[in-house]
CSV table of C-alpha atoms in Angstrom, one decimal:
chain,number,residue,atom,x,y,z
R,1,MET,CA,-18.8,33.9,15.8
R,2,GLY,CA,-19.1,35.4,12.3
R,3,ARG,CA,-20.8,33.7,9.3
R,4,ARG,CA,-18.8,30.7,8.1
R,5,LYS,CA,-16.9,31.4,4.8
R,6,GLN,CA,-18.4,29.8,1.8
R,7,HIS,CA,-15.2,30.1,-0.3
R,8,ASP,CA,-11.5,29.6,0.5
R,9,ARG,CA,-12.3,27.7,3.7
R,10,GLY,CA,-8.7,26.4,3.7
R,11,LEU,CA,-7.5,29.9,4.4
R,12,PRO,CA,-7.5,31.8,7.7
R,13,ILE,CA,-10.5,34.0,8.7
R,14,ARG,CA,-10.9,37.1,6.6
R,15,MET,CA,-8.4,36.0,4.0
R,16,ARG,CA,-9.6,35.3,0.4
R,17,ARG,CA,-7.9,34.4,-2.8
R,18,LYS,CA,-8.8,35.8,-6.2
R,19,HIS,CA,-6.8,35.1,-9.4
R,20,ARG,CA,-3.9,33.6,-7.4
R,21,VAL,CA,-3.6,36.8,-5.3
R,22,PHE,CA,-4.4,36.7,-1.6
R,23,TYR,CA,-6.5,39.5,0.0
R,24,TYR,CA,-7.6,40.6,3.5
R,25,VAL,CA,-11.3,41.2,3.4
R,26,SER,CA,-13.0,43.2,6.1
R,27,GLY,CA,-16.1,45.4,6.1
R,28,GLY,CA,-16.5,44.7,2.4
R,29,LYS,CA,-13.1,46.1,1.5
R,30,TRP,CA,-10.5,43.9,-0.2
R,31,VAL,CA,-6.9,44.8,0.6
R,32,ARG,CA,-4.2,43.1,-1.5
R,33,LEU,CA,-1.7,41.1,0.5
R,34,SER,CA,0.5,39.2,-1.9
R,35,ASP,CA,0.6,36.5,-4.6
R,36,ASN,CA,3.0,34.6,-2.4
R,37,PHE,CA,1.2,32.6,0.3
R,38,ALA,CA,3.9,32.9,3.0
R,39,GLU,CA,4.1,36.7,2.5
R,40,ALA,CA,0.3,37.0,2.5
R,41,LEU,CA,0.1,35.1,5.8
R,42,LYS,CA,2.6,37.5,7.5
R,43,LEU,CA,0.6,40.5,6.3
R,44,TRP,CA,-2.7,38.9,7.3
R,45,GLN,CA,-1.4,38.5,10.9
R,46,ASP,CA,-0.5,42.2,10.9
R,47,PHE,CA,-4.0,43.1,9.8
R,48,GLU,CA,-5.5,40.9,12.5
R,49,GLY,CA,-3.3,42.8,15.0
R,50,THR,CA,-2.7,39.8,17.3
R,51,ARG,CA,-0.8,36.6,17.4
R,52,ILE,CA,-2.7,33.4,16.8
R,53,VAL,CA,-3.8,31.9,20.2
R,54,GLY,CA,-4.5,28.2,20.2
R,55,SER,CA,-7.8,26.8,21.2
R,56,THR,CA,-9.5,25.2,18.2
R,57,VAL,CA,-8.2,23.1,15.3
R,58,SER,CA,-8.7,26.1,13.0
R,59,HIS,CA,-6.4,28.2,15.1
R,60,ALA,CA,-3.8,25.5,14.9
R,61,ILE,CA,-4.2,25.3,11.2
R,62,ASP,CA,-3.9,29.1,10.9
R,63,ARG,CA,-0.6,29.1,12.7
R,64,TYR,CA,0.7,26.1,10.9
R,65,LEU,CA,-0.1,27.7,7.5
R,66,LEU,CA,1.7,30.8,8.7
R,67,GLU,CA,4.9,29.4,10.3
R,68,VAL,CA,5.4,25.8,9.2
R,69,LEU,CA,3.9,25.3,5.7
R,70,PRO,CA,6.2,27.9,4.0
R,71,THR,CA,9.2,25.6,4.9
R,72,LYS,CA,7.6,22.8,2.9
R,73,ALA,CA,8.1,22.0,-0.8
R,74,GLU,CA,5.9,23.9,-3.3
R,75,ARG,CA,3.8,20.9,-4.1
R,76,THR,CA,3.3,20.1,-0.4
R,77,GLN,CA,2.1,23.7,0.2
R,78,ALA,CA,-0.5,23.5,-2.5
R,79,ASP,CA,-1.7,20.1,-1.3
R,80,TYR,CA,-1.9,21.1,2.3
R,81,GLN,CA,-3.9,24.2,1.5
R,82,ARG,CA,-6.4,22.0,-0.3
R,83,HIS,CA,-6.5,19.4,2.5
R,84,ALA,CA,-7.1,22.2,5.1
R,85,VAL,CA,-10.5,22.9,3.4
R,86,LYS,CA,-11.8,19.4,4.1
R,87,VAL,CA,-10.3,19.2,7.6
R,88,ARG,CA,-11.8,22.6,8.7
R,89,GLU,CA,-15.3,21.5,7.5
R,90,VAL,CA,-15.3,18.7,10.1
R,91,PHE,CA,-12.8,19.6,12.8
R,92,GLY,CA,-12.4,23.4,12.4
R,93,ASP,CA,-14.5,24.5,15.4
R,94,CYS,CA,-13.5,21.6,17.7
R,95,HIS,CA,-11.2,22.4,20.6
R,96,LEU,CA,-7.8,20.8,20.1
R,97,ASP,CA,-8.2,18.6,23.2
R,98,SER,CA,-11.6,17.4,22.3
R,99,VAL,CA,-10.6,15.5,19.1
R,100,ARG,CA,-10.1,11.8,19.8
R,101,SER,CA,-8.5,9.0,17.8
R,102,SER,CA,-11.9,7.4,17.3
R,103,ASP,CA,-13.0,10.7,15.6
R,104,ILE,CA,-10.1,10.5,13.2
R,105,ALA,CA,-10.9,6.8,12.5
R,106,MET,CA,-14.5,7.7,11.8
R,107,TYR,CA,-13.4,10.5,9.5
R,108,LEU,CA,-11.3,8.0,7.5
R,109,ASP,CA,-14.2,5.5,7.4
R,110,ARG,CA,-16.7,8.0,6.1
R,111,ARG,CA,-14.4,9.8,3.6
R,112,SER,CA,-15.5,8.7,0.1
R,113,ALA,CA,-12.1,9.5,-1.4
R,114,LYS,CA,-10.1,7.0,0.7
R,115,ALA,CA,-6.6,8.0,-0.5
R,116,GLN,CA,-7.4,11.7,-0.1
R,117,GLY,CA,-8.7,11.0,3.4
R,118,ASN,CA,-5.3,9.6,4.2
R,119,ARG,CA,-3.5,12.7,2.9
R,120,GLU,CA,-5.9,15.0,4.9
R,121,VAL,CA,-5.3,13.1,8.1
R,122,ALA,CA,-1.5,13.2,7.5
R,123,MET,CA,-1.8,17.0,7.2
R,124,LEU,CA,-3.8,17.2,10.4
R,125,SER,CA,-1.3,15.0,12.2
R,126,SER,CA,1.5,17.4,11.1
R,127,VAL,CA,-0.6,20.3,12.5
R,128,TYR,CA,-1.1,18.5,15.8
R,129,SER,CA,2.6,17.7,16.0
R,130,SER,CA,3.4,21.4,15.7
R,131,ALA,CA,0.7,22.3,18.2
R,132,MET,CA,2.4,20.0,20.7
R,133,ARG,CA,5.6,21.9,20.2
R,134,TRP,CA,3.8,25.2,20.8
R,135,GLY,CA,2.4,23.8,24.1
R,136,TRP,CA,-1.2,24.0,22.8
R,137,VAL,CA,-2.0,20.3,23.2
R,138,ASP,CA,-0.4,17.2,24.7
R,139,VAL,CA,-1.7,14.4,22.5
R,140,ASN,CA,-1.8,13.9,18.7
R,141,PRO,CA,-5.1,12.0,18.1
R,142,CYS,CA,-3.9,11.0,14.5
R,143,ARG,CA,-1.1,8.8,15.7
R,144,GLY,CA,-1.7,5.1,15.8
R,145,VAL,CA,-4.9,5.4,13.7
R,146,ARG,CA,-4.7,2.9,10.8
R,147,ARG,CA,-5.1,4.6,7.5
R,148,ASN,CA,-7.3,3.5,4.6
R,149,THR,CA,-5.9,0.8,2.4
R,150,GLU,CA,-4.8,2.3,-0.9
R,151,LYS,CA,-4.6,0.5,-4.2
R,152,ARG,CA,-1.1,0.8,-5.7
R,153,ARG,CA,-0.9,2.4,-9.2
R,154,THR,CA,0.0,-0.3,-11.7
R,155,ARG,CA,-0.3,1.7,-14.9
R,156,ALA,CA,2.8,0.9,-17.1
R,157,ILE,CA,3.3,3.4,-19.9
R,158,THR,CA,4.7,2.1,-23.2
R,159,ASP,CA,7.5,3.2,-25.5
R,160,VAL,CA,4.8,4.0,-28.1
R,161,GLU,CA,2.9,6.2,-25.6
R,162,ILE,CA,6.1,8.0,-24.6
R,163,ALA,CA,6.9,8.7,-28.3
R,164,LYS,CA,3.4,10.1,-28.8
R,165,VAL,CA,3.6,12.4,-25.8
R,166,ARG,CA,7.1,13.5,-26.8
R,167,THR,CA,5.9,14.4,-30.3
R,168,ALA,CA,3.1,16.5,-28.9
R,169,ALA,CA,5.4,18.3,-26.5
R,170,GLY,CA,7.5,21.4,-27.1
R,171,PRO,CA,11.3,21.4,-26.9
R,172,GLN,CA,11.4,22.2,-23.2
R,173,ILE,CA,9.1,19.5,-22.0
R,174,GLN,CA,10.9,17.0,-24.4
R,175,CYS,CA,14.1,17.9,-22.7
R,176,ILE,CA,12.6,17.5,-19.2
R,177,MET,CA,11.3,14.1,-20.2
R,178,ASP,CA,14.7,13.1,-21.5
R,179,ILE,CA,16.4,14.0,-18.2
R,180,VAL,CA,13.8,12.2,-16.1
R,181,LEU,CA,14.0,9.0,-18.3
R,182,LEU,CA,17.8,8.9,-17.7
R,183,THR,CA,17.8,9.8,-14.0
R,184,ALA,CA,14.4,8.8,-12.7
R,185,LEU,CA,14.2,12.2,-10.9
R,186,ARG,CA,11.0,13.4,-9.4
R,187,LYS,CA,9.4,16.3,-11.3
R,188,SER,CA,10.1,18.8,-8.6
R,189,ASP,CA,13.8,17.9,-8.5
R,190,ALA,CA,14.2,18.0,-12.3
R,191,LEU,CA,12.6,21.4,-12.5
R,192,LYS,CA,15.0,23.0,-10.0
R,193,ILE,CA,18.2,21.9,-11.8
R,194,ARG,CA,20.6,24.8,-12.3
R,195,LEU,CA,23.0,25.3,-15.2
R,196,ALA,CA,25.9,25.1,-12.7
R,197,ASP,CA,24.8,21.6,-11.5
R,198,TYR,CA,26.5,19.8,-14.4
R,199,SER,CA,30.0,19.3,-15.7
R,200,LYS,CA,31.6,16.7,-17.9
R,201,ASP,CA,34.1,16.0,-15.1
R,202,SER,CA,31.7,15.4,-12.3
R,203,GLY,CA,28.3,14.7,-13.9
R,204,LEU,CA,24.9,16.0,-12.8
R,205,ARG,CA,24.6,17.0,-9.1
R,206,VAL,CA,21.1,17.2,-7.6
R,207,GLU,CA,19.9,17.6,-4.0
R,208,ILE,CA,16.8,15.5,-3.6
R,209,GLY,CA,14.1,17.7,-2.1
R,210,LYS,CA,12.2,15.0,-0.3
R,211,THR,CA,15.2,13.7,1.7
R,212,GLY,CA,17.9,16.3,1.4
R,213,GLN,CA,20.2,13.6,0.0
R,214,THR,CA,22.7,14.8,-2.6
R,215,VAL,CA,23.2,12.5,-5.6
R,216,VAL,CA,25.6,12.8,-8.5
R,217,TYR,CA,24.7,11.2,-11.8
R,218,SER,CA,27.9,10.3,-13.5
R,219,TRP,CA,28.8,11.5,-17.0
R,220,THR,CA,27.5,9.3,-19.8
R,221,GLU,CA,27.1,10.0,-23.5
R,222,SER,CA,23.3,9.8,-23.2
R,223,LEU,CA,23.2,12.2,-20.2
R,224,ASP,CA,25.6,14.6,-21.9
R,225,ALA,CA,23.6,14.7,-25.1
R,226,ALA,CA,20.3,15.3,-23.1
R,227,TRP,CA,22.0,18.1,-21.2
R,228,GLU,CA,23.4,19.8,-24.3
R,229,ARG,CA,19.9,19.7,-25.9
R,230,ALA,CA,18.4,21.3,-22.8
R,231,LYS,CA,21.2,23.8,-22.6
R,232,ARG,CA,20.3,25.1,-26.1
R,233,LEU,CA,16.8,25.9,-25.0
R,234,ARG,CA,15.8,29.6,-25.3
R,235,ARG,CA,15.9,31.2,-21.9
R,236,ARG,CA,16.1,34.7,-20.5
R,237,VAL,CA,19.7,36.1,-20.3
R,238,GLY,CA,21.0,35.7,-16.8
R,239,SER,CA,18.7,32.8,-15.9
R,240,LEU,CA,20.3,30.3,-13.5
R,241,TYR,CA,18.0,27.4,-14.4
R,242,LEU,CA,18.2,24.7,-17.0
R,243,PHE,CA,14.4,24.8,-17.3
R,244,ALA,CA,13.1,28.3,-16.8
R,245,ASN,CA,9.9,30.2,-17.3
R,246,ARG,CA,9.6,33.3,-19.5
R,247,LYS,CA,10.9,35.4,-16.6
R,248,GLY,CA,14.0,33.2,-16.3
R,249,GLN,CA,12.9,31.9,-13.0
R,250,GLN,CA,12.5,28.3,-11.9
R,251,TYR,CA,9.7,26.5,-13.6
R,252,THR,CA,7.0,26.0,-10.9
R,253,VAL,CA,5.3,22.6,-10.4
R,254,SER,CA,1.9,24.1,-10.9
R,255,GLY,CA,2.9,25.9,-14.1
R,256,PHE,CA,4.5,22.8,-15.5
R,257,ASP,CA,1.4,20.7,-14.6
R,258,SER,CA,-0.8,23.0,-16.6
R,259,ASN,CA,1.4,22.7,-19.7
R,260,TRP,CA,1.7,18.9,-19.2
R,261,GLN,CA,-2.1,18.4,-19.2
R,262,ARG,CA,-2.3,20.3,-22.5
R,263,VAL,CA,0.5,18.1,-24.0
R,264,ILE,CA,-1.3,14.9,-22.9
R,265,ALA,CA,-4.6,16.2,-24.5
R,266,ARG,CA,-2.8,16.8,-27.8
R,267,ALA,CA,-1.1,13.4,-27.7
R,268,GLY,CA,-4.4,11.6,-27.1
R,269,VAL,CA,-2.9,9.3,-24.5
R,270,GLU,CA,-5.2,8.5,-21.6
R,271,ASP,CA,-4.1,8.4,-18.0
R,272,PHE,CA,-0.5,9.4,-18.6
R,273,ARG,CA,0.9,11.1,-15.5
R,274,PHE,CA,4.3,12.7,-15.5
R,275,HIS,CA,5.2,10.6,-12.5
R,276,ASP,CA,4.8,7.5,-14.7
R,277,LEU,CA,8.1,8.4,-16.4
R,278,ARG,CA,9.9,7.9,-13.1
R,279,ALA,CA,8.2,4.5,-12.7
R,280,TYR,CA,9.2,3.6,-16.3
R,281,ALA,CA,12.8,4.5,-15.7
R,282,LEU,CA,13.0,2.5,-12.5
R,283,THR,CA,11.4,-0.5,-14.1
R,284,LYS,CA,14.0,-0.4,-16.9
R,285,ALA,CA,16.7,0.0,-14.3
R,286,GLU,CA,15.5,-3.1,-12.4
R,287,GLN,CA,15.2,-5.1,-15.5
R,288,GLN,CA,18.7,-4.2,-16.8
R,289,ARG,CA,20.8,-4.0,-13.6
R,290,GLY,CA,18.7,-5.4,-10.8
R,291,MET,CA,16.7,-4.0,-7.8
R,292,ASP,CA,19.7,-2.6,-5.9
R,293,TYR,CA,20.7,-0.4,-8.8
R,294,ALA,CA,17.1,0.8,-9.2
R,295,ARG,CA,17.1,1.6,-5.5
R,296,ARG,CA,20.2,3.7,-5.9
R,297,LEU,CA,18.9,5.5,-9.0
R,298,ALA,CA,15.7,6.3,-7.1
R,299,VAL,CA,17.7,7.5,-4.1
R,300,HIS,CA,15.6,5.3,-1.8
R,301,SER,CA,16.9,3.9,1.5
R,302,ASP,CA,15.5,0.5,0.9
R,303,THR,CA,14.3,-1.6,-2.0
R,304,SER,CA,10.7,-2.1,-0.7
R,305,THR,CA,10.0,1.6,-1.6
R,306,THR,CA,11.6,1.1,-5.0
R,307,ALA,CA,9.5,-2.0,-5.6
R,308,ARG,CA,6.3,0.0,-5.6
R,309,TYR,CA,7.5,1.8,-8.7
R,310,VAL,CA,8.6,-1.2,-10.7
R,311,ARG,CA,5.8,-2.2,-13.1
R,312,SER,CA,7.3,-5.0,-15.1
R,313,ARG,CA,5.0,-6.7,-17.6
R,314,GLU,CA,7.3,-9.6,-18.0
R,315,PRO,CA,5.7,-12.9,-16.8
R,316,TRP,CA,7.4,-15.1,-14.2
R,317,ILE,CA,8.9,-18.3,-15.7
R,318,VAL,CA,8.2,-21.1,-13.2
R,319,ASP,CA,8.7,-24.9,-13.6
R,320,PRO,CA,5.6,-26.8,-12.6
R,321,LEU,CA,5.7,-29.5,-9.9
R,322,GLY,CA,5.8,-33.2,-10.9
């Protein structure tokens, strides 16, 4: 076995990443693969000259990254690549059949970042599920293992904070904020809106990436005004997207996150995540029209999921006994 990689341990053997570009590294030579992870994995397999054969957890992760991960959302791909680093450090050299549920439980107990530990085990569970389909293993040791208890985020942003952030933002991020505050869309869903997705007759049509559910937000004066502002944004001729980068392509989540952090720094507002705008919108929806309306706005299947987003500061009014 060769020397363990000190960098990019979430990537397959002999693959490295430098300045967002993936390379095949062998004998001291760096061969450029691609800046697209899925394309890089296919080329990497060609260089290796053989199909991945399953025996260890690392082998299963390699094939998962190659065949399954490219089908996931952009944010999931980035998260799973990061989770793979931690998982390989502990389980990478283990035979697939040798990992037991007690090993997974011990990993969760010893992981200092409890929430991240949950995400890493979820990724490993997905890898094992795929390995079962490939016939590499018969049991998923992650199933049935109780995850770490996570503290629900209770941060409730205020109107004043939203105004500060909006003032610090450029026109494009202002428009994205406006759309999210009206629809409670997730960031990834808002960023993929196309110019053809809206009309005054039918409203705004969006396919929710997480569930595949199609939702239509009916025409209102507020939504129409927000759409017209966004439509007037400068974009490359021929671009299909409401919010586009300089090349006219869809605004990536990672690219947006970088800009968002700079806006938050300029605004001087602490602990303001973009996802808090969705929680703010759903809280307002629940206060004004009830939980069932908030559930439909969030495109959730049940209100228990929506309730985790509602961060009302209004006190309960209760008559005392006696």
